[in-house]
PDB file of C-alpha atoms in Angstrom:
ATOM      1  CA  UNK A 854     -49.658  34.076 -82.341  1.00 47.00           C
ATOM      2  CA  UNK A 855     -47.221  31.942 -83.631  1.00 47.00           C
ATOM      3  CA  UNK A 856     -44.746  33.774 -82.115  1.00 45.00           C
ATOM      4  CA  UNK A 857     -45.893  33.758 -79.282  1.00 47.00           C
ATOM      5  CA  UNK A 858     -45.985  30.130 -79.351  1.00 48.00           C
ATOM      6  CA  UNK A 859     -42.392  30.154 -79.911  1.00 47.00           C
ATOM      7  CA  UNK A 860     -40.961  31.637 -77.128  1.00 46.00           C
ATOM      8  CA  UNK A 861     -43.411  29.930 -74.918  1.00 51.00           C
ATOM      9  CA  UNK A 862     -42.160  26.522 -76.066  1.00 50.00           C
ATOM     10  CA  UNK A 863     -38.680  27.833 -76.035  1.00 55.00           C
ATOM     11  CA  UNK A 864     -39.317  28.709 -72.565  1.00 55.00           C
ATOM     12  CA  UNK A 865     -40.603  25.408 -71.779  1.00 54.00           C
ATOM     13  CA  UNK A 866     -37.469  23.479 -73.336  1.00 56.00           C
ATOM     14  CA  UNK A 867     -35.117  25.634 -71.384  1.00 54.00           C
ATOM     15  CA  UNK A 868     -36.684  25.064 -68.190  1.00 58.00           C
ATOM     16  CA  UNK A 869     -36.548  21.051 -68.831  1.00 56.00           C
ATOM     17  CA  UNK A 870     -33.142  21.523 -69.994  1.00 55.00           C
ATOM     18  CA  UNK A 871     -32.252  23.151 -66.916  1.00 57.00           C
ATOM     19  CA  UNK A 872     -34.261  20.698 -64.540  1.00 69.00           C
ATOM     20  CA  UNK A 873     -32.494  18.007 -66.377  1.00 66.00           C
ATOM     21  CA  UNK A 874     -28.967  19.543 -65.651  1.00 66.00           C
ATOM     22  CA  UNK A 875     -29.768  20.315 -61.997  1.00 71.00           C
ATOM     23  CA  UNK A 876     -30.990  16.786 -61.862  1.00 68.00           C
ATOM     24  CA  UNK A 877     -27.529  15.565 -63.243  1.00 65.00           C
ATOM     25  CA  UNK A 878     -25.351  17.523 -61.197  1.00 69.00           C
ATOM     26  CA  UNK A 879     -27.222  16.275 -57.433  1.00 71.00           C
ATOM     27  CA  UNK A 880     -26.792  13.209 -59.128  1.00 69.00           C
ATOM     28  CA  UNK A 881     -23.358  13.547 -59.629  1.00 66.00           C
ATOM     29  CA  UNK A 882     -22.569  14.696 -56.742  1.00 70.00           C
ATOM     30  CA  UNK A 883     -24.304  12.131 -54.753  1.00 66.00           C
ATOM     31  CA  UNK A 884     -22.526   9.393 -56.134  1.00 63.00           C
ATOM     32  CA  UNK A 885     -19.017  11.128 -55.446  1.00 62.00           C
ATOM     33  CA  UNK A 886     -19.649  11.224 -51.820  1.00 61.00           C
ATOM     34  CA  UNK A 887     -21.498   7.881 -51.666  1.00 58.00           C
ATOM     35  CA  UNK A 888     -17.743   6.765 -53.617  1.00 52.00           C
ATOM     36  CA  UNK A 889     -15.576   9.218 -51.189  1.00 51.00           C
ATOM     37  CA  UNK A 890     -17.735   7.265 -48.111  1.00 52.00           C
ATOM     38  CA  UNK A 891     -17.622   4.072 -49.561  1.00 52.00           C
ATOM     39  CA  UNK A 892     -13.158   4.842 -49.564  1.00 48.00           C
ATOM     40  CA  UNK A 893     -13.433   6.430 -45.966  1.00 46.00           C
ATOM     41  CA  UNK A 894     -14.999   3.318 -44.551  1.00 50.00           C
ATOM     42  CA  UNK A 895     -13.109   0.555 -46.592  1.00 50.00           C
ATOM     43  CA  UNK A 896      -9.822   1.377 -45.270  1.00 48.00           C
ATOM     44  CA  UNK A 897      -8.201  -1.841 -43.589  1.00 61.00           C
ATOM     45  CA  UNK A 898      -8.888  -2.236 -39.973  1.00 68.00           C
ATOM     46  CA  UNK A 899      -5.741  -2.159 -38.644  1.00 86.00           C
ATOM     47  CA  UNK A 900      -5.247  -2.699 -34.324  1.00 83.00           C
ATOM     48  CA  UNK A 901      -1.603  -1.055 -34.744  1.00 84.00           C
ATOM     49  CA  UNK A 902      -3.552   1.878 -36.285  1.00 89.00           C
ATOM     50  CA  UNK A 903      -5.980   2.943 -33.446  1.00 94.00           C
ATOM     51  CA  UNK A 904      -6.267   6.293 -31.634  1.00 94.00           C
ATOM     52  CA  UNK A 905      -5.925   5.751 -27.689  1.00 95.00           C
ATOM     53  CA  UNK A 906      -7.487   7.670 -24.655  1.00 94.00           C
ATOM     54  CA  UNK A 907      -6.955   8.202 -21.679  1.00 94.00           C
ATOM     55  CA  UNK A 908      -8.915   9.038 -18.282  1.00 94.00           C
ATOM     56  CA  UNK A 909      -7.440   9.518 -14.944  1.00 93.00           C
ATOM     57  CA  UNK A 910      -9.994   9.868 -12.144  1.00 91.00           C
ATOM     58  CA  UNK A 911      -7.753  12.819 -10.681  1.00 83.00           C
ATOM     59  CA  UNK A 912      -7.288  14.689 -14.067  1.00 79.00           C
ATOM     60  CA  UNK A 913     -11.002  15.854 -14.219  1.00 64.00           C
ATOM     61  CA  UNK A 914     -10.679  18.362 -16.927  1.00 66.00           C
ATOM     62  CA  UNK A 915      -9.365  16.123 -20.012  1.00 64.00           C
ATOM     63  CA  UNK A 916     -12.337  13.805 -20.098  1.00 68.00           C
ATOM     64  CA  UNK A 917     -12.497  12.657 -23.878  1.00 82.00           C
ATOM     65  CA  UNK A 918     -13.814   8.956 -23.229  1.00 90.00           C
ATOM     66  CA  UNK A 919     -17.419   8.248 -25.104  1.00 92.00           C
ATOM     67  CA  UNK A 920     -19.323   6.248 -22.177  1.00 93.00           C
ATOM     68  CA  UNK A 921     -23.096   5.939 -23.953  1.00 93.00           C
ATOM     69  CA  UNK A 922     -21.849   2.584 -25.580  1.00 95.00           C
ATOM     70  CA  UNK A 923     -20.020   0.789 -23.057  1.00 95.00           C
ATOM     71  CA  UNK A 924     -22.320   1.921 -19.895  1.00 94.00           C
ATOM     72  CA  UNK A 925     -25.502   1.087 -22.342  1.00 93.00           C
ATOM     73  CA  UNK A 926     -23.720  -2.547 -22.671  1.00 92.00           C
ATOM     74  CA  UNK A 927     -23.714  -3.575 -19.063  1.00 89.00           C
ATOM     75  CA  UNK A 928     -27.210  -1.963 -18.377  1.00 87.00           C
ATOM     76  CA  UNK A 929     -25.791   0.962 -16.183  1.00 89.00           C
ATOM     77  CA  UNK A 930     -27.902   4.462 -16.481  1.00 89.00           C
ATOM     78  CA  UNK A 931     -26.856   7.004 -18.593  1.00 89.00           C
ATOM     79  CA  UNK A 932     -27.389  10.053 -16.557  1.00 92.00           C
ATOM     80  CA  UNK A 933     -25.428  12.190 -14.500  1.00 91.00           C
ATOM     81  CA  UNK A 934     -24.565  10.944 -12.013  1.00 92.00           C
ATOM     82  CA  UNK A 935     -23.340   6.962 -13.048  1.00 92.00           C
ATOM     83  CA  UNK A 936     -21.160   8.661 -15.301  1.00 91.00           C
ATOM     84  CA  UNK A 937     -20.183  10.912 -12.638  1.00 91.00           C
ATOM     85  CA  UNK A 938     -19.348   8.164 -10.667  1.00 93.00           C
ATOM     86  CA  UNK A 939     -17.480   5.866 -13.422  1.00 93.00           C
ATOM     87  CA  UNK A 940     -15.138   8.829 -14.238  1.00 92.00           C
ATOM     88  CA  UNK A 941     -14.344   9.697 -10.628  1.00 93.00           C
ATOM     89  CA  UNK A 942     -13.504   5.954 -10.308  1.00 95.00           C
ATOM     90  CA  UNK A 943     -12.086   4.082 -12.630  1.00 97.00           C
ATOM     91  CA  UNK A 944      -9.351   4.646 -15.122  1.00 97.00           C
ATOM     92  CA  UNK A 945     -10.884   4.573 -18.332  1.00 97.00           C
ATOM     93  CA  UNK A 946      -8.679   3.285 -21.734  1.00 97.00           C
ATOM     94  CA  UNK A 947     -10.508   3.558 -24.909  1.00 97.00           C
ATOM     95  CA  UNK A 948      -9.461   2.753 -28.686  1.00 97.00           C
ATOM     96  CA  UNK A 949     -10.970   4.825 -31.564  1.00 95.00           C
ATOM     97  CA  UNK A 950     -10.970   4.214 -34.986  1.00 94.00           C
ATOM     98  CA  UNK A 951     -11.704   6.763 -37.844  1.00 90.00           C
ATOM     99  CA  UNK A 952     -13.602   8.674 -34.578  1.00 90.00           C
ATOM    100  CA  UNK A 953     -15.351   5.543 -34.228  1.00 93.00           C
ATOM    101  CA  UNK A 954     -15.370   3.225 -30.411  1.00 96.00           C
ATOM    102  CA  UNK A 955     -13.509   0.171 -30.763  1.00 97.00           C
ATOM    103  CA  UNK A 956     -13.020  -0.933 -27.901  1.00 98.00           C
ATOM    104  CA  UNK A 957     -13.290   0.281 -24.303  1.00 98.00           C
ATOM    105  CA  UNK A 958     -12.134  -0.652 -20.232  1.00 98.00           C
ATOM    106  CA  UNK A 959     -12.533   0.357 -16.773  1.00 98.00           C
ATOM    107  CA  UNK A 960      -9.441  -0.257 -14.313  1.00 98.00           C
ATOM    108  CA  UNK A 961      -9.904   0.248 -10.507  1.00 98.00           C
ATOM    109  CA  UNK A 962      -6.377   0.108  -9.040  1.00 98.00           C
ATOM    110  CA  UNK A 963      -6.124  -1.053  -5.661  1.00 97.00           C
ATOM    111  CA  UNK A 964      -3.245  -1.607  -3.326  1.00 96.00           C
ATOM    112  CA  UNK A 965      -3.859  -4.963  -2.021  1.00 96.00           C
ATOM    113  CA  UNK A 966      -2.741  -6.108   1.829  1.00 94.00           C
ATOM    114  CA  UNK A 967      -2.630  -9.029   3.384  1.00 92.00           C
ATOM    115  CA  UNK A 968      -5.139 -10.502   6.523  1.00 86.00           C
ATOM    116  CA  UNK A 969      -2.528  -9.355   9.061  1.00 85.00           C
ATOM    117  CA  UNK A 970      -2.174  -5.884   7.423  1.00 78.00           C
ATOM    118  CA  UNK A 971       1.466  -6.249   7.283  1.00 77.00           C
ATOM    119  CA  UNK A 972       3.451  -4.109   4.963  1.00 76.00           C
ATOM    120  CA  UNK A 973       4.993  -7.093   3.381  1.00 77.00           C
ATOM    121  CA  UNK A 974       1.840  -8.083   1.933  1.00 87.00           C
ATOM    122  CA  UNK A 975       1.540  -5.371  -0.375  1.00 92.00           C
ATOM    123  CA  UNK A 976       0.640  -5.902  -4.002  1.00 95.00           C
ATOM    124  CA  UNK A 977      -0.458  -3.489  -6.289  1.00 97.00           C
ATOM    125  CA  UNK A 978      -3.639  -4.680  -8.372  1.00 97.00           C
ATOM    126  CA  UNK A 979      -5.418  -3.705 -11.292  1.00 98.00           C
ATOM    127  CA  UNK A 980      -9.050  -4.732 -11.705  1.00 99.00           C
ATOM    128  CA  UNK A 981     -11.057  -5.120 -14.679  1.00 98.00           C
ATOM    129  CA  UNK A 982     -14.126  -4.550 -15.160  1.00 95.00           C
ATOM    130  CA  UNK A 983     -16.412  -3.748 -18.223  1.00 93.00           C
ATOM    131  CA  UNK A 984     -14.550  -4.366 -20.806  1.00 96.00           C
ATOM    132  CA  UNK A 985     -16.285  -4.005 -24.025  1.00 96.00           C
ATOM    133  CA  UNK A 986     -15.798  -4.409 -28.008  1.00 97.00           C
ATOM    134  CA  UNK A 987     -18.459  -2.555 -30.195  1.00 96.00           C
ATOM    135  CA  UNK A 988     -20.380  -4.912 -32.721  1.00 95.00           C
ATOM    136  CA  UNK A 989     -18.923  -4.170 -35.846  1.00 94.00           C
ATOM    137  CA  UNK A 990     -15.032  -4.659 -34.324  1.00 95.00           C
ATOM    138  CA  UNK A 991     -15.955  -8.074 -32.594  1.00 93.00           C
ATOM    139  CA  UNK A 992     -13.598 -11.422 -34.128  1.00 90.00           C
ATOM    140  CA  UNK A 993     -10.809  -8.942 -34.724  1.00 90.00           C
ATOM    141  CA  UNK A 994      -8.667 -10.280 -31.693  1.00 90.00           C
ATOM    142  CA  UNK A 995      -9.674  -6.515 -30.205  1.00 95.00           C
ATOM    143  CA  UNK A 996     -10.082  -7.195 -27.022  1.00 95.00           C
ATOM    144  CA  UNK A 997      -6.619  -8.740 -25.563  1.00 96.00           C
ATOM    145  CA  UNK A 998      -5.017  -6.110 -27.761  1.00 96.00           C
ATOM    146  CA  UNK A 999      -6.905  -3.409 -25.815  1.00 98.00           C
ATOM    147  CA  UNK A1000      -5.685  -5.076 -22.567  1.00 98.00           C
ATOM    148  CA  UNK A1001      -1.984  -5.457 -23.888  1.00 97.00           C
ATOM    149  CA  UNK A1002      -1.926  -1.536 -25.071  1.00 97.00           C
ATOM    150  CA  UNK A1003      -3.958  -0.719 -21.617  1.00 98.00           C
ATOM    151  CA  UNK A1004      -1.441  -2.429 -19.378  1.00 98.00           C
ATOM    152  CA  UNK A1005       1.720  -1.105 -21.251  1.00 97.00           C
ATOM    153  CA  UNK A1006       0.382   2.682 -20.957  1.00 96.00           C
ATOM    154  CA  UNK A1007      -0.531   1.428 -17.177  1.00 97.00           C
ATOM    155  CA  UNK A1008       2.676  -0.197 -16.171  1.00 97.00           C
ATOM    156  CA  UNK A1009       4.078   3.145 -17.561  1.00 95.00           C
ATOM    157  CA  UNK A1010       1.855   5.753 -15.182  1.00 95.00           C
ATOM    158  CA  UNK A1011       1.952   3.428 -11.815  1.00 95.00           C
ATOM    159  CA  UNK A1012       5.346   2.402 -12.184  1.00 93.00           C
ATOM    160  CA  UNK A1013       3.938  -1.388 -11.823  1.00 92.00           C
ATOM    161  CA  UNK A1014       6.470  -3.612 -10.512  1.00 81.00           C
ATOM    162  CA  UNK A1015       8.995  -1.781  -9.593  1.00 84.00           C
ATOM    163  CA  UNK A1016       9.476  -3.037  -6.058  1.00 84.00           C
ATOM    164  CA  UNK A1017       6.032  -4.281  -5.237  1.00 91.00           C
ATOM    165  CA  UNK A1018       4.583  -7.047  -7.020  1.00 94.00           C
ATOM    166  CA  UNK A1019       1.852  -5.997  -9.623  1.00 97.00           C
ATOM    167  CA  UNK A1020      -1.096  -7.876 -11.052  1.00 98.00           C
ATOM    168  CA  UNK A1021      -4.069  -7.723 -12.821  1.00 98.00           C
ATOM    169  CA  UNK A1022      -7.635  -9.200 -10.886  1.00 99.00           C
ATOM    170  CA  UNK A1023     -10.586 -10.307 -13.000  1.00 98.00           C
ATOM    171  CA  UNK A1024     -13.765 -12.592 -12.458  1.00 98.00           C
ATOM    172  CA  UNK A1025     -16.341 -14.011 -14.841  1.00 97.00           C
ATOM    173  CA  UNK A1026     -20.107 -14.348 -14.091  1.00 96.00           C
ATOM    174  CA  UNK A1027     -22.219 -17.057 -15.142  1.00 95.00           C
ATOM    175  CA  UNK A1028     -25.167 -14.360 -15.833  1.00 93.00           C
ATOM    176  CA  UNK A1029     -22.697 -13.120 -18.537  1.00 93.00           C
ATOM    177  CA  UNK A1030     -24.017 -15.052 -21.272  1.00 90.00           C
ATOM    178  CA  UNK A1031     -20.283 -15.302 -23.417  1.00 93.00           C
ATOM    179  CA  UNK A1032     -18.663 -16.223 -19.667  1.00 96.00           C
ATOM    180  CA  UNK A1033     -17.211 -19.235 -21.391  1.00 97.00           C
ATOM    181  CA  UNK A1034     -15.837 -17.577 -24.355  1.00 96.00           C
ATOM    182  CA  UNK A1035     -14.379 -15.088 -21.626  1.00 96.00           C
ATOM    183  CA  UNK A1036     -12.988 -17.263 -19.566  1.00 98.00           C
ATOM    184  CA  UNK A1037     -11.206 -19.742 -22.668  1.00 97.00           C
ATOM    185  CA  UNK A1038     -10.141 -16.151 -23.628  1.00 96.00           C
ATOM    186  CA  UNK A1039      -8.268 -15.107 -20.540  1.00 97.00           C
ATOM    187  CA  UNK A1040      -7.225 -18.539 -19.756  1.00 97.00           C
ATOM    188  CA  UNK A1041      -4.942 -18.207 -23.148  1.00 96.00           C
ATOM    189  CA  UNK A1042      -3.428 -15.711 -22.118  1.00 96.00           C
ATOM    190  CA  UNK A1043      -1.681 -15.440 -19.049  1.00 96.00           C
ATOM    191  CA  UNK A1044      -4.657 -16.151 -16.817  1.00 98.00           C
ATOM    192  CA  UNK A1045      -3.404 -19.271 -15.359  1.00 97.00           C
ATOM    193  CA  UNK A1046      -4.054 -18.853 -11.273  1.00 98.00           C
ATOM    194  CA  UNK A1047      -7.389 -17.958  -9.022  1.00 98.00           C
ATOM    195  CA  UNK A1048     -10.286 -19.128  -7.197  1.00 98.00           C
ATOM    196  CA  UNK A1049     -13.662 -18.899  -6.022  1.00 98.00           C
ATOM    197  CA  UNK A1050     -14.730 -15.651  -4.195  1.00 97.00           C
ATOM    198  CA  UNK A1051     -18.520 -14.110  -3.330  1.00 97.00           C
ATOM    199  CA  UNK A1052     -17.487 -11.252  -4.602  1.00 96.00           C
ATOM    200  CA  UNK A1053     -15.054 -10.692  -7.591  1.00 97.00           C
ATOM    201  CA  UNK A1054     -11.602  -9.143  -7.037  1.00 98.00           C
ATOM    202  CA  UNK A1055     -13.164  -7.134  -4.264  1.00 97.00           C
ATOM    203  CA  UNK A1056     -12.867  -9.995  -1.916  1.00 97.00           C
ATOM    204  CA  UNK A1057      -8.936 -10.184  -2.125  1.00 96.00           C
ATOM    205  CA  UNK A1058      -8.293  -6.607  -1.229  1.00 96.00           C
ATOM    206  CA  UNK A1059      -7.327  -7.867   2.525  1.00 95.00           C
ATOM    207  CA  UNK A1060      -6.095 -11.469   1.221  1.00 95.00           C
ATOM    208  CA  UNK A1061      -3.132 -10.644  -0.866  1.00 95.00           C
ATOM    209  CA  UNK A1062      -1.459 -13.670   0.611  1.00 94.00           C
ATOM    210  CA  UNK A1063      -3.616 -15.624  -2.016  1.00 95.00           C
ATOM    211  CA  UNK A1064      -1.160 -14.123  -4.849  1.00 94.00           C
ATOM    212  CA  UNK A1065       1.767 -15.604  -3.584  1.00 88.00           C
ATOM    213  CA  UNK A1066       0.217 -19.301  -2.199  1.00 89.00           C
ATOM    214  CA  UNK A1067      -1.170 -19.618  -6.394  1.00 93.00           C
ATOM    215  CA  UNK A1068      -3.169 -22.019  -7.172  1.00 94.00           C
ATOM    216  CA  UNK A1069      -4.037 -23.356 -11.339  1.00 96.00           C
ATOM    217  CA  UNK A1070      -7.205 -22.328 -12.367  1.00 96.00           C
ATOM    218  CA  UNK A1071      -7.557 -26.457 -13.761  1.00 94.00           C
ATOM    219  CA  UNK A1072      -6.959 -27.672  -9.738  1.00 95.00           C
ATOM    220  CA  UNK A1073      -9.592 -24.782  -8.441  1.00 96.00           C
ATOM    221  CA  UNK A1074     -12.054 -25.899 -10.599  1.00 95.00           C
ATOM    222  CA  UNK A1075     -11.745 -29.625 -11.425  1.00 92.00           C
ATOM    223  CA  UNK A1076     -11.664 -29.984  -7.543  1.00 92.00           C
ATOM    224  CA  UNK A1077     -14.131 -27.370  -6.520  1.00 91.00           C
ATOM    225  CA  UNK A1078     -17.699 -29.282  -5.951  1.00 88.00           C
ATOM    226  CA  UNK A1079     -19.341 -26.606  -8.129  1.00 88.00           C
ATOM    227  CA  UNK A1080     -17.769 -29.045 -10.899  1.00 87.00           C
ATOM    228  CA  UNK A1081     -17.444 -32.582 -10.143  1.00 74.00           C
ATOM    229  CA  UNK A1082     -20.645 -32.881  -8.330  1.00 72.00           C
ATOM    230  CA  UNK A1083     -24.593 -32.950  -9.155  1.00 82.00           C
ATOM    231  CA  UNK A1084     -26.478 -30.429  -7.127  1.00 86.00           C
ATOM    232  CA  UNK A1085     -30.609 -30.349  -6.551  1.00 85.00           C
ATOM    233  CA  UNK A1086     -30.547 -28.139  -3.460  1.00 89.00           C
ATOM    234  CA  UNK A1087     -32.218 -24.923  -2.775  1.00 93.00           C
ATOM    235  CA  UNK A1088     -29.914 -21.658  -5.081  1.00 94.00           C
ATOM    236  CA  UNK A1089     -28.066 -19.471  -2.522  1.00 94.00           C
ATOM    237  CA  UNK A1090     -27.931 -15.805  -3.253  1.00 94.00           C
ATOM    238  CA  UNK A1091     -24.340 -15.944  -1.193  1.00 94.00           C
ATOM    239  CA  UNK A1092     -21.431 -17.548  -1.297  1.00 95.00           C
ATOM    240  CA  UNK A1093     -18.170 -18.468  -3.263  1.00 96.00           C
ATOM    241  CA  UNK A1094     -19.932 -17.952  -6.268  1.00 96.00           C
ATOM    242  CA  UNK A1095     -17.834 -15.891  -9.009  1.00 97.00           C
ATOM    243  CA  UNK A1096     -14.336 -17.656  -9.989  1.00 98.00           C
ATOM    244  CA  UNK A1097     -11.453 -14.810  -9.689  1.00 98.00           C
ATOM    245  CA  UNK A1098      -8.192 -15.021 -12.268  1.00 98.00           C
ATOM    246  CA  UNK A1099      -5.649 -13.192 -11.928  1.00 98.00           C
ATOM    247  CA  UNK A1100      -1.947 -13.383 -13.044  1.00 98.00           C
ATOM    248  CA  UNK A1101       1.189 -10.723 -12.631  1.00 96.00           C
ATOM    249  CA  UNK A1102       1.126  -7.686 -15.005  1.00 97.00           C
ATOM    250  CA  UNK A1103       4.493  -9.389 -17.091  1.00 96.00           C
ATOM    251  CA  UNK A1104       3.063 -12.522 -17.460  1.00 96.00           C
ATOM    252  CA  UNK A1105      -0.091 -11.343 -19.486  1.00 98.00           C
ATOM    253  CA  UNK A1106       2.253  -8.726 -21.363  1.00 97.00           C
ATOM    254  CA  UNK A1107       4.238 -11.573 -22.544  1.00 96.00           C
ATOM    255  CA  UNK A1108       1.245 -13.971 -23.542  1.00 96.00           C
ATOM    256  CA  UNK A1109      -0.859 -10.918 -25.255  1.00 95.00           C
ATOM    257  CA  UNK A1110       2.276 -10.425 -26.971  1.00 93.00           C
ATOM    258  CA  UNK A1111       3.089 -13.887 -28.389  1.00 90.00           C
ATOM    259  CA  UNK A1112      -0.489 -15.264 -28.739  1.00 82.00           C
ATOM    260  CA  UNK A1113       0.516 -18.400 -29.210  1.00 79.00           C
ATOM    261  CA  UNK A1114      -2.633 -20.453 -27.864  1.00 84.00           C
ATOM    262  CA  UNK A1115      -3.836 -22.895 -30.707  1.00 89.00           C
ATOM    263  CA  UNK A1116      -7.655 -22.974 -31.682  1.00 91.00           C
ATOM    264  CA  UNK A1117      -8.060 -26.794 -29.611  1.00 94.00           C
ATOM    265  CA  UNK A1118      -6.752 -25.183 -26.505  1.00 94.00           C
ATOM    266  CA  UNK A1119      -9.134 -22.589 -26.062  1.00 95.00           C
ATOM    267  CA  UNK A1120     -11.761 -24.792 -27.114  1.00 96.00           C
ATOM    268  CA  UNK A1121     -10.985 -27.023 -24.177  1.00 96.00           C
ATOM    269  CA  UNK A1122     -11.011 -24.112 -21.870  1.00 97.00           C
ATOM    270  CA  UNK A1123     -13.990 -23.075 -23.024  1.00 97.00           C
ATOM    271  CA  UNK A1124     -15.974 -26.511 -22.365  1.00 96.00           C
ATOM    272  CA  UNK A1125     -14.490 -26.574 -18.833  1.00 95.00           C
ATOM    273  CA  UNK A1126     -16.197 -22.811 -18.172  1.00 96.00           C
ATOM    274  CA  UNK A1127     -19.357 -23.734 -19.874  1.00 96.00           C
ATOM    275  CA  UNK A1128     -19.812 -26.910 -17.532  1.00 95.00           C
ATOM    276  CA  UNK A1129     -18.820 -25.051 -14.577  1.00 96.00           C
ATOM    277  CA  UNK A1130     -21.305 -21.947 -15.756  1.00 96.00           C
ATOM    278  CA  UNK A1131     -24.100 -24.728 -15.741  1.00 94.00           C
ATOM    279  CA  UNK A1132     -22.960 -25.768 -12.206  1.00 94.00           C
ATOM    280  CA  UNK A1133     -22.926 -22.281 -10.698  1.00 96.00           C
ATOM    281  CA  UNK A1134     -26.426 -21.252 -11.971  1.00 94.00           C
ATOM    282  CA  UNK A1135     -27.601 -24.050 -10.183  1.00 93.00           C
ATOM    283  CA  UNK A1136     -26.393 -23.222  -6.832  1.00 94.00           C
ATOM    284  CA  UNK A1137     -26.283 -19.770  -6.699  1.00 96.00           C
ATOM    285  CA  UNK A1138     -28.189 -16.603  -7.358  1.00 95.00           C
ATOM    286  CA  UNK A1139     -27.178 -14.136  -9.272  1.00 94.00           C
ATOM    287  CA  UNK A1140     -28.390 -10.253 -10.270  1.00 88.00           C
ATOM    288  CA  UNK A1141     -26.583  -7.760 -12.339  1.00 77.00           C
ATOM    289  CA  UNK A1142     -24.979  -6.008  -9.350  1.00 71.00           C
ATOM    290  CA  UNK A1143     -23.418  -9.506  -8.106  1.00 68.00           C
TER     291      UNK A1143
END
């Protein structure tokens, strides 16, 4: 019996020994990939450091570009066919970092003409639209570096300015609720001309004229009676209602580059925006769609 009793105890100690030393080595091993993680993610953030793609509505077949996060941002439906229809569309730049989305914009280029269709009026134009920073990369300064890298690989593929005049076409929405922090943003760099237009850069495909008769974005607003003027009228769901910036495609290269705006200045551009935001959403309507 007694025996007995000692292998079955012996037994018993091995088996704890054993479920101790599994325990241990899990254990172990957790915590050296928790540590290996913890390395992976902690290396600097670094915007001279970022992976860059590329997609060309006519190269079909070398789609890379992750659309869930920046369609999900400006409420546009992930099926089929909007994403379809963004990729057939617009030229798509996106940053990556350690296979992560950084950052992320849609170009539509556009060869502007004038109201008399004449030749001479052509300008080649580059509008922006949804351009998006995911959470955990926002207050890096991501954004105008996105634009500066987009724009230099741009320039590059449409051979922008060479011979016809080149720009870049934006506009900021009042339903957008960081319009002001937009606009301040833009305003800093480079964005220095525009006006008032129902509908975005869309509205000066026929007017190119506008980008040669420029007008300060300070005059077009500060005497604009969205600004300087009470309104209690009925809202209008048409009209002059989005303000359009634009400025030539060397002009924002050179401010992106330098970023030499102090924190006071955009400050003061950004009160301007936020009293002319307050203004607009008086007068006019707006929806997601315009």
């Amino acid at each position: 019996m007694s025996v007995k009793r000692a292998i079955k105890t012996s037994s018993k100690t091995k088996s704890k020994y054993m479920s101790k030393k599994t325990i241990a080595i899990i254990t172990g091993i957790a915590f050296a990939l928790a540590y290996a993680l913890f390395k992976y993610m902690s290396v600097p953030f670094d915007l001279d450091n970022l992976e860059y793609v590329i997609s060309i509505p006519s190269d079909a077949k070398n789609r890379k570009v992750n659309l869930n996060e920046p369609l999900s941002a400006f409420n546009i439906p992930l099926n089929a066919r909007a994403i379809e229809y963004v990729e057939k569309k617009y030229v798509i730049v996106q940053s990556m970092h350690r296979g992560r989305l950084v950052a992320s914009v849609f170009v539509f280029p556009y060869h502007y003409r004038n109201s008399e269709d004449s030749p001479s009026g052509l300008v080649l134009g580059f509008e922006i639209y949804n351009m998006y920073v995911s959470p955990r990369y926002r207050g890096k300064g991501v954004s105008i570096n996105h634009l500066y890298r987009t724009f230099m690989l741009l320039k590059k593929i449409y051979q922008a300015d060479n011979g016809i005049p080149s720009y870049i076409v934006l506009h900021v929405s009042p339903i957008d609720k960081d319009m002001e922090k937009a606009y301040a943003l833009y305003r800093t760099n480079g964005f220095v001309h525009g006006l008032f237009t129902e509908n975005g850069p869309y509205s000066l495909r026929k007017r190119s004229e506008v980008f040669l008769e420029r007008k300060s974005l300070e005059s077009v607003i500060e005497n604009s009676p969205y600004y300087s003027s009470e309104y209690t009228g009925e809202r209008s769901a048409s009209g002059d209602k989005f303000l359009t910036m634009y400025t030539d495609i060397n002009t924002f290269l050179r401010s992106a580059k330098i970023n030499a705006y102090s924190k006071n200045e955009y400050n003061r551009h950004k009160e301007r925006a936020t009293r002319l935001k307050e203004s607009l959403l008086k007068r006019f309507i707006y929806t997601k769609n315009g």
